[in-house]
PDB file of C-alpha atoms in Angstrom:
ATOM      1  CA  MET A   1       0.000   0.000   0.000  1.00 54.00           C
ATOM      2  CA  ALA A   2       0.946   3.522  -0.504  1.00 57.00           C
ATOM      3  CA  ASP A   3       2.357   5.386   2.382  1.00 57.00           C
ATOM      4  CA  GLU A   4      -0.355   7.809   3.478  1.00 63.00           C
ATOM      5  CA  ARG A   5       1.174  10.816   5.099  1.00 64.00           C
ATOM      6  CA  LYS A   6      -0.750  13.919   6.024  1.00 60.00           C
ATOM      7  CA  PRO A   7       0.906  17.228   5.222  1.00 57.00           C
ATOM      8  CA  VAL A   8       1.875  19.143   8.289  1.00 58.00           C
ATOM      9  CA  LEU A   9       1.626  22.931   8.238  1.00 55.00           C
ATOM     10  CA  SER A  10       4.101  24.756  10.335  1.00 56.00           C
ATOM     11  CA  ASP A  11       3.304  28.045  12.086  1.00 55.00           C
ATOM     12  CA  SER A  12       5.423  29.949   9.574  1.00 57.00           C
ATOM     13  CA  ALA A  13       3.349  28.530   6.699  1.00 54.00           C
ATOM     14  CA  ILE A  14       0.154  29.810   8.318  1.00 56.00           C
ATOM     15  CA  ALA A  15       1.687  33.229   8.951  1.00 56.00           C
ATOM     16  CA  ASP A  16       2.803  33.468   5.315  1.00 59.00           C
ATOM     17  CA  ALA A  17      -0.655  32.623   4.010  1.00 56.00           C
ATOM     18  CA  PRO A  18      -2.384  35.174   1.791  1.00 59.00           C
ATOM     19  CA  PRO A  19      -4.457  37.797   3.626  1.00 58.00           C
ATOM     20  CA  SER A  20      -7.731  36.234   2.503  1.00 58.00           C
ATOM     21  CA  TYR A  21      -6.906  33.108   4.502  1.00 53.00           C
ATOM     22  CA  GLN A  22      -5.850  34.824   7.677  1.00 55.00           C
ATOM     23  CA  SER A  23      -8.493  35.105  10.312  1.00 60.00           C
ATOM     24  CA  THR A  24      -9.822  38.573  11.026  1.00 59.00           C
ATOM     25  CA  PRO A  25     -11.371  39.588  14.298  1.00 59.00           C
ATOM     26  CA  ALA A  26     -15.113  40.003  14.254  1.00 60.00           C
ATOM     27  CA  VAL A  27     -16.110  43.652  14.503  1.00 62.00           C
ATOM     28  CA  ASP A  28     -19.617  44.710  15.419  1.00 61.00           C
ATOM     29  CA  TYR A  29     -20.547  47.846  13.452  1.00 64.00           C
ATOM     30  CA  ARG A  30     -24.002  48.246  14.918  1.00 68.00           C
ATOM     31  CA  PRO A  31     -24.563  51.447  16.931  1.00 65.00           C
ATOM     32  CA  ALA A  32     -25.101  51.258  20.623  1.00 69.00           C
ATOM     33  CA  PRO A  33     -28.736  51.204  21.759  1.00 72.00           C
ATOM     34  CA  GLY A  34     -30.110  54.728  21.994  1.00 70.00           C
ATOM     35  CA  ALA A  35     -27.289  56.207  19.927  1.00 68.00           C
ATOM     36  CA  PHE A  36     -28.099  59.078  17.563  1.00 67.00           C
ATOM     37  CA  ILE A  37     -27.550  58.190  13.928  1.00 63.00           C
ATOM     38  CA  ALA A  38     -27.274  61.180  11.596  1.00 60.00           C
ATOM     39  CA  ALA A  39     -28.654  60.787   8.111  1.00 54.00           C
ATOM     40  CA  PRO A  40     -26.082  61.123   5.367  1.00 52.00           C
ATOM     41  CA  PRO A  41     -26.175  64.479   3.630  1.00 56.00           C
ATOM     42  CA  GLY A  42     -28.279  64.421   0.508  1.00 60.00           C
ATOM     43  CA  PRO A  43     -30.189  66.792  -1.686  1.00 68.00           C
ATOM     44  CA  CYS A  44     -32.556  69.001   0.209  1.00 81.00           C
ATOM     45  CA  PRO A  45     -36.188  69.312  -0.861  1.00 87.00           C
ATOM     46  CA  PRO A  46     -36.830  71.824  -3.628  1.00 87.00           C
ATOM     47  CA  PRO A  47     -37.791  75.356  -2.590  1.00 90.00           C
ATOM     48  CA  PRO A  48     -41.360  76.514  -3.212  1.00 90.00           C
ATOM     49  CA  ASN A  49     -42.185  77.064  -6.863  1.00 90.00           C
ATOM     50  CA  TYR A  50     -44.072  80.299  -7.587  1.00 91.00           C
ATOM     51  CA  MET A  51     -44.536  79.823 -11.346  1.00 92.00           C
ATOM     52  CA  VAL A  52     -48.348  79.910 -11.304  1.00 93.00           C
ATOM     53  CA  HIS A  53     -48.355  82.820  -8.879  1.00 92.00           C
ATOM     54  CA  SER A  54     -45.987  84.719 -11.156  1.00 94.00           C
ATOM     55  CA  ILE A  55     -48.154  84.226 -14.222  1.00 94.00           C
ATOM     56  CA  LEU A  56     -51.268  85.307 -12.325  1.00 93.00           C
ATOM     57  CA  ALA A  57     -49.430  88.372 -10.993  1.00 93.00           C
ATOM     58  CA  ILE A  58     -48.408  89.290 -14.548  1.00 93.00           C
ATOM     59  CA  LEU A  59     -51.995  88.979 -15.761  1.00 93.00           C
ATOM     60  CA  PHE A  60     -53.938  90.525 -12.885  1.00 91.00           C
ATOM     61  CA  CYS A  61     -51.583  92.584 -10.716  1.00 90.00           C
ATOM     62  CA  PHE A  62     -48.631  94.897 -11.280  1.00 90.00           C
ATOM     63  CA  TRP A  63     -47.022  93.152 -14.255  1.00 90.00           C
ATOM     64  CA  PRO A  64     -43.418  94.488 -13.956  1.00 92.00           C
ATOM     65  CA  LEU A  65     -43.014  92.926 -10.522  1.00 92.00           C
ATOM     66  CA  GLY A  66     -44.786  89.796 -11.770  1.00 92.00           C
ATOM     67  CA  ILE A  67     -42.116  89.446 -14.454  1.00 94.00           C
ATOM     68  CA  VAL A  68     -39.402  89.828 -11.814  1.00 94.00           C
ATOM     69  CA  GLY A  69     -41.099  87.061  -9.823  1.00 94.00           C
ATOM     70  CA  LEU A  70     -41.226  84.842 -12.907  1.00 94.00           C
ATOM     71  CA  ILE A  71     -37.517  85.372 -13.620  1.00 95.00           C
ATOM     72  CA  LYS A  72     -36.595  84.654  -9.993  1.00 95.00           C
ATOM     73  CA  THR A  73     -38.737  81.503 -10.022  1.00 95.00           C
ATOM     74  CA  MET A  74     -36.957  80.202 -13.115  1.00 95.00           C
ATOM     75  CA  GLU A  75     -33.607  81.146 -11.548  1.00 95.00           C
ATOM     76  CA  SER A  76     -34.545  79.192  -8.424  1.00 94.00           C
ATOM     77  CA  LYS A  77     -35.452  76.112 -10.447  1.00 92.00           C
ATOM     78  CA  ARG A  78     -32.213  76.276 -12.465  1.00 93.00           C
ATOM     79  CA  ALA A  79     -30.083  76.711  -9.316  1.00 92.00           C
ATOM     80  CA  TYR A  80     -31.765  73.704  -7.687  1.00 91.00           C
ATOM     81  CA  THR A  81     -31.148  71.444 -10.692  1.00 90.00           C
ATOM     82  CA  GLU A  82     -27.489  72.545 -10.723  1.00 89.00           C
ATOM     83  CA  GLY A  83     -27.149  71.599  -7.050  1.00 86.00           C
ATOM     84  CA  ARG A  84     -26.819  75.146  -5.691  1.00 87.00           C
ATOM     85  CA  PHE A  85     -29.418  74.697  -2.960  1.00 90.00           C
ATOM     86  CA  ALA A  86     -28.681  77.903  -1.026  1.00 90.00           C
ATOM     87  CA  ASP A  87     -28.956  79.997  -4.208  1.00 92.00           C
ATOM     88  CA  ALA A  88     -32.201  78.237  -5.095  1.00 93.00           C
ATOM     89  CA  GLU A  89     -33.679  79.019  -1.684  1.00 94.00           C
ATOM     90  CA  ALA A  90     -32.587  82.668  -1.898  1.00 94.00           C
ATOM     91  CA  ALA A  91     -34.069  83.074  -5.395  1.00 95.00           C
ATOM     92  CA  SER A  92     -37.322  81.486  -4.233  1.00 95.00           C
ATOM     93  CA  ARG A  93     -37.578  83.934  -1.312  1.00 95.00           C
ATOM     94  CA  SER A  94     -36.847  86.813  -3.678  1.00 96.00           C
ATOM     95  CA  ALA A  95     -39.588  85.612  -6.051  1.00 95.00           C
ATOM     96  CA  LYS A  96     -42.046  85.445  -3.163  1.00 95.00           C
ATOM     97  CA  LYS A  97     -41.206  89.004  -2.060  1.00 95.00           C
ATOM     98  CA  SER A  98     -41.615  90.419  -5.558  1.00 95.00           C
ATOM     99  CA  LEU A  99     -44.947  88.624  -5.961  1.00 95.00           C
ATOM    100  CA  ILE A 100     -46.237  89.993  -2.673  1.00 95.00           C
ATOM    101  CA  TRP A 101     -45.218  93.502  -3.747  1.00 95.00           C
ATOM    102  CA  SER A 102     -46.849  92.923  -7.130  1.00 95.00           C
ATOM    103  CA  VAL A 103     -50.158  92.110  -5.454  1.00 94.00           C
ATOM    104  CA  VAL A 104     -49.912  95.065  -3.039  1.00 95.00           C
ATOM    105  CA  VAL A 105     -49.039  97.572  -5.768  1.00 95.00           C
ATOM    106  CA  GLY A 106     -51.704  96.074  -8.050  1.00 94.00           C
ATOM    107  CA  ILE A 107     -54.381  96.467  -5.378  1.00 94.00           C
ATOM    108  CA  VAL A 108     -53.322 100.060  -4.653  1.00 95.00           C
ATOM    109  CA  ILE A 109     -53.393 100.948  -8.368  1.00 93.00           C
ATOM    110  CA  HIS A 110     -56.797  99.308  -8.879  1.00 91.00           C
ATOM    111  CA  VAL A 111     -58.309 101.001  -5.815  1.00 93.00           C
ATOM    112  CA  CYS A 112     -56.962 104.402  -6.882  1.00 93.00           C
ATOM    113  CA  PHE A 113     -58.078 103.927 -10.480  1.00 92.00           C
ATOM    114  CA  TYR A 114     -61.582 102.755  -9.651  1.00 91.00           C
ATOM    115  CA  GLY A 115     -61.871 105.379  -6.913  1.00 91.00           C
ATOM    116  CA  LEU A 116     -60.973 108.033  -9.448  1.00 91.00           C
ATOM    117  CA  VAL A 117     -63.437 106.653 -12.004  1.00 89.00           C
ATOM    118  CA  ILE A 118     -66.259 106.485  -9.454  1.00 90.00           C
ATOM    119  CA  GLY A 119     -65.366 109.977  -8.154  1.00 87.00           C
ATOM    120  CA  ILE A 120     -65.533 111.408 -11.664  1.00 88.00           C
ATOM    121  CA  ALA A 121     -68.776 109.565 -12.404  1.00 87.00           C
ATOM    122  CA  LEU A 122     -70.467 110.913  -9.263  1.00 85.00           C
ATOM    123  CA  ALA A 123     -69.307 114.489  -9.807  1.00 76.00           C
TER     124      ALA A 123
END
């Protein structure tokens, strides 16, 4: 019969083994109970879109400020798609302010105009 010998591995053979065969200590990556886990930074939600408001302000209120609101709304949308979130938020706030002023100035102009027309008609 053939001589059956089992190969014997010395300690130096185990130490020289490739890294994939060496044992690695088990590491537990789970957070401790009650630990705060911060969400990874990601894209923030889009700022409010005032496109419809801008168009209505152009049609029914003080149209120059409505156009400014429309331009700022488009600027906000473009900045958000380019990843400039702070610029998008600032442009959205600016659009909102110009639309509010458009409505206020539009109401003042309409009240003055119709007050003048009614005053002339009653005189």
